[in-house]
Amino acid sequence: MDGTVRRACAAGLAIGALIAALTACTGEPGARSAPGESGTPRARACAKGTFTWSPVTTRDRLTGVSRPERLDEGGGALRNPVRRVHTPVPSVRADGPAPLAAEVLFSLGKETGEIDSDAPTLAQAGGDTWAFTDPGQRAPALGEGRVTPRTPGAYYQYAGVREVSADFRHTCPDGRTVSGRARTWTVDIAGASGCGERPDTALAREAARHACGPAGSRATRP
């Protein structure tokens, strides 16, 4: 059986307001830091700075895998739970005063094409919000989108996300700059494959190394 993969874009419009009153400066009352940022107040960043980004890196990251289960002739539904091996967390880090994490992610989303907006900042986006810009976005649930193989064999399920990361530089009109790095994820991936076949994606092969062993399994061979 060929491995089966389902992908669902996670960067669409979010329901409800992301932040009640977005500002373009850090240090505002109630401002939230992204995971990994300090919760202490910081100096303000300028309101009309510009972002430049290094080449964006994307990679599929395994988030969960099940133990293999054997199906008899005719196949059937896979029932073993998908257990988490990695929890993706949006992250924005900077070496000095920077805009809110949501603003940084908004700029990254425009850079990657995940966000289609002419607004220069998220605060000026007319109330639109995107899951991509949410620094508190939760990892997708595991075990959704189960598949039903139709042939006998030992099968495993797996889940993953497509992580996006890049370095940025934020430059103010007066020449002040701050550098940092942002990371988030854009795609929820779910799939299944057999331990008796070599998967056709790097993500499924990584899952096979967790699920299928021993090293002689066809699914784990280079």
Protein backbone atom coordinates (compact mmCIF):
# COMPACT_ATOMS: atom_id res chain seq x y z
CA MET A 1 0.00 0.00 0.00
CA ASP A 2 1.29 3.43 -0.75
CA GLY A 3 1.61 5.70 2.25
CA THR A 4 -1.34 8.00 2.71
CA VAL A 5 -0.87 11.62 3.72
CA ARG A 6 -3.37 14.33 4.60
CA ARG A 7 -2.32 17.99 4.81
CA ALA A 8 -4.40 20.85 6.20
CA CYS A 9 -3.22 24.45 6.07
CA ALA A 10 -3.23 26.06 9.52
CA ALA A 11 -2.66 29.66 8.54
CA GLY A 12 -6.25 30.66 7.75
CA LEU A 13 -8.27 33.32 9.50
CA ALA A 14 -8.61 32.64 13.21
CA ILE A 15 -11.97 32.99 14.95
CA GLY A 16 -12.24 35.98 17.24
CA ALA A 17 -9.77 38.70 17.95
CA LEU A 18 -6.18 37.64 18.51
CA ILE A 19 -5.33 40.60 20.68
CA ALA A 20 -7.92 43.04 21.97
CA ALA A 21 -5.86 46.13 21.29
CA LEU A 22 -2.74 45.56 19.23
CA THR A 23 -0.09 48.23 19.40
CA ALA A 24 3.05 48.48 17.35
CA CYS A 25 5.28 48.89 20.40
CA THR A 26 6.47 46.52 23.09
CA GLY A 27 6.20 47.48 26.71
CA GLU A 28 2.48 48.33 26.43
CA PRO A 29 0.22 47.26 29.33
CA GLY A 30 -0.98 43.70 28.81
CA ALA A 31 1.48 42.91 26.03
CA ARG A 32 2.27 39.20 25.80
CA SER A 33 5.62 37.64 25.02
CA ALA A 34 5.99 34.67 22.75
CA PRO A 35 7.20 31.43 24.35
CA GLY A 36 10.86 31.84 25.19
CA GLU A 37 10.69 35.60 25.58
CA SER A 38 11.18 37.32 28.91
CA GLY A 39 7.98 38.40 30.65
CA THR A 40 9.62 41.53 32.06
CA PRO A 41 8.75 44.93 30.50
CA ARG A 42 11.09 46.05 27.74
CA ALA A 43 11.85 49.35 26.12
CA ARG A 44 9.55 50.38 23.30
CA ALA A 45 10.26 49.54 19.69
CA CYS A 46 9.53 52.17 17.06
CA ALA A 47 6.04 52.14 15.55
CA LYS A 48 7.01 52.49 11.88
CA GLY A 49 9.98 50.22 11.43
CA THR A 50 10.60 47.85 8.52
CA PHE A 51 11.50 44.16 8.52
CA THR A 52 14.07 42.39 6.41
CA TRP A 53 14.27 38.59 6.48
CA SER A 54 16.97 36.08 5.80
CA PRO A 55 16.13 33.16 3.50
CA VAL A 56 13.24 31.28 5.09
CA THR A 57 13.82 27.68 6.15
CA THR A 58 10.98 25.15 6.05
CA ARG A 59 11.02 21.55 7.18
CA ASP A 60 8.50 18.87 8.06
CA ARG A 61 8.78 17.98 11.74
CA LEU A 62 7.44 14.74 13.22
CA THR A 63 5.06 15.41 16.12
CA GLY A 64 3.57 11.98 16.78
CA VAL A 65 3.69 8.32 15.81
CA SER A 66 1.78 5.15 16.72
CA ARG A 67 2.99 1.65 17.35
CA PRO A 68 2.50 -0.57 14.31
CA GLU A 69 -0.50 -2.88 14.16
CA ARG A 70 -1.09 -5.83 11.90
CA LEU A 71 -4.11 -6.00 9.66
CA ASP A 72 -5.44 -9.18 8.10
CA GLU A 73 -6.69 -9.69 4.56
CA GLY A 74 -9.06 -6.88 3.63
CA GLY A 75 -7.42 -4.34 5.93
CA GLY A 76 -9.35 -2.24 8.42
CA ALA A 77 -9.21 0.83 10.62
CA LEU A 78 -5.98 1.60 12.50
CA ARG A 79 -6.68 1.94 16.20
CA ASN A 80 -3.34 2.35 18.00
CA PRO A 81 -3.05 5.88 19.45
CA VAL A 82 -0.66 8.39 17.95
CA ARG A 83 1.72 9.39 20.76
CA ARG A 84 3.42 12.77 20.82
CA VAL A 85 7.15 12.99 20.21
CA HIS A 86 7.40 16.76 19.66
CA THR A 87 5.27 19.80 20.51
CA PRO A 88 5.67 22.70 18.06
CA VAL A 89 5.64 26.11 19.76
CA PRO A 90 5.77 29.50 18.00
CA SER A 91 8.82 31.46 19.11
CA VAL A 92 10.07 35.02 18.63
CA ARG A 93 13.40 36.08 20.11
CA ALA A 94 15.22 39.38 19.72
CA ASP A 95 18.45 40.94 20.98
CA GLY A 96 16.76 44.21 21.96
CA PRO A 97 13.50 46.18 21.85
CA ALA A 98 11.32 44.63 19.13
CA PRO A 99 7.68 44.79 18.03
CA LEU A 100 5.13 42.44 19.57
CA ALA A 101 5.61 38.79 18.66
CA ALA A 102 2.34 38.85 16.71
CA GLU A 103 3.66 41.72 14.57
CA VAL A 104 6.89 39.85 13.88
CA LEU A 105 4.92 36.74 12.84
CA PHE A 106 2.64 38.90 10.68
CA SER A 107 5.68 40.16 8.79
CA LEU A 108 7.03 36.61 8.47
CA GLY A 109 3.65 35.46 7.15
CA LYS A 110 3.71 38.12 4.47
CA GLU A 111 7.31 37.21 3.61
CA THR A 112 6.41 33.55 3.11
CA GLY A 113 3.09 34.16 1.35
CA GLU A 114 1.09 32.58 4.17
CA ILE A 115 -0.63 35.93 4.75
CA ASP A 116 -2.09 37.94 1.89
CA SER A 117 -2.50 41.48 3.16
CA ASP A 118 -1.55 44.96 2.03
CA ALA A 119 -1.52 46.23 5.63
CA PRO A 120 1.95 47.31 6.78
CA THR A 121 1.32 45.95 10.28
CA LEU A 122 -1.11 43.60 11.98
CA ALA A 123 -2.47 46.51 13.99
CA GLN A 124 -3.48 48.13 10.69
CA ALA A 125 -5.02 44.99 9.18
CA GLY A 126 -8.58 46.16 9.80
CA GLY A 127 -9.34 43.64 12.52
CA ASP A 128 -8.30 40.59 10.47
CA THR A 129 -6.41 37.93 12.41
CA TRP A 130 -4.55 34.82 11.34
CA ALA A 131 -3.60 31.70 13.28
CA PHE A 132 -0.10 32.20 11.85
CA THR A 133 0.32 35.39 13.90
CA ASP A 134 -0.77 33.86 17.22
CA PRO A 135 2.29 33.41 19.49
CA GLY A 136 0.12 31.19 21.71
CA GLN A 137 -1.04 28.90 18.92
CA ARG A 138 -1.45 25.35 20.22
CA ALA A 139 -0.02 22.29 18.54
CA PRO A 140 -2.55 20.39 16.41
CA ALA A 141 -4.30 17.43 17.99
CA LEU A 142 -2.92 13.98 17.20
CA GLY A 143 -4.80 11.02 15.82
CA GLU A 144 -7.22 12.93 13.60
CA GLY A 145 -7.81 11.91 9.99
CA ARG A 146 -7.35 8.18 10.57
CA VAL A 147 -6.97 6.07 7.46
CA THR A 148 -8.18 2.55 6.63
CA PRO A 149 -5.64 0.44 4.72
CA ARG A 150 -7.22 -2.13 2.42
CA THR A 151 -4.39 -4.65 2.25
CA PRO A 152 -2.82 -6.88 4.95
CA GLY A 153 0.37 -5.84 6.70
CA ALA A 154 1.83 -3.95 9.66
CA TYR A 155 0.95 -0.25 9.56
CA TYR A 156 1.76 2.80 11.64
CA GLN A 157 0.24 6.28 11.74
CA TYR A 158 2.17 9.50 12.09
CA ALA A 159 1.60 13.24 12.44
CA GLY A 160 3.71 16.30 11.77
CA VAL A 161 3.82 19.99 11.03
CA ARG A 162 5.70 22.13 8.54
CA GLU A 163 7.91 24.45 10.56
CA VAL A 164 8.90 27.85 9.18
CA SER A 165 11.82 29.83 10.62
CA ALA A 166 13.96 32.79 9.62
CA ASP A 167 16.20 35.51 11.03
CA PHE A 168 14.92 39.07 10.90
CA ARG A 169 16.18 42.62 11.26
CA HIS A 170 13.81 45.40 12.30
CA THR A 171 14.99 48.90 11.37
CA CYS A 172 13.50 52.13 12.70
CA PRO A 173 13.35 55.39 10.71
CA ASP A 174 16.05 56.84 12.99
CA GLY A 175 18.41 53.96 12.18
CA ARG A 176 17.96 51.90 15.35
CA THR A 177 17.92 48.18 14.57
CA VAL A 178 17.15 44.97 16.39
CA SER A 179 17.85 41.45 15.19
CA GLY A 180 16.10 38.24 16.08
CA ARG A 181 14.67 34.94 14.97
CA ALA A 182 11.08 33.76 14.51
CA ARG A 183 9.65 30.27 14.19
CA THR A 184 6.14 28.91 13.77
CA TRP A 185 4.32 26.20 11.80
CA THR A 186 1.96 26.26 8.85
CA VAL A 187 0.71 22.79 7.93
CA ASP A 188 -0.85 19.96 9.90
CA ILE A 189 0.23 16.61 8.40
CA ALA A 190 -1.27 13.19 9.09
CA GLY A 191 -0.48 9.93 7.35
CA ALA A 192 0.01 6.19 7.55
CA SER A 193 2.42 3.75 5.96
CA GLY A 194 3.44 0.11 6.18
CA CYS A 195 6.51 -1.33 7.84
CA GLY A 196 6.98 -3.60 4.83
CA GLU A 197 7.46 -0.74 2.37
CA ARG A 198 9.87 2.14 2.03
CA PRO A 199 8.03 5.43 2.62
CA ASP A 200 8.33 8.09 -0.05
CA THR A 201 8.77 11.06 2.32
CA ALA A 202 11.43 11.92 4.88
CA LEU A 203 8.75 12.47 7.52
CA ALA A 204 7.27 9.00 7.06
CA ARG A 205 10.75 7.46 7.12
CA GLU A 206 11.49 9.20 10.41
CA ALA A 207 8.21 7.86 11.76
CA ALA A 208 9.18 4.37 10.58
CA ARG A 209 12.38 4.53 12.60
CA HIS A 210 10.25 5.18 15.69
CA ALA A 211 7.58 2.63 14.88
CA CYS A 212 8.94 -0.26 12.86
CA GLY A 213 12.39 -1.35 14.05
CA PRO A 214 14.50 -3.36 13.93
CA ALA A 215 17.01 -1.65 11.66
CA GLY A 216 16.49 -4.38 9.04
CA SER A 217 12.89 -3.35 8.40
CA ARG A 218 12.37 -2.30 4.79
CA ALA A 219 10.68 0.90 5.98
CA THR A 220 13.81 2.04 7.82
CA ARG A 221 16.43 1.23 5.21
CA PRO A 222 18.32 4.19 3.69
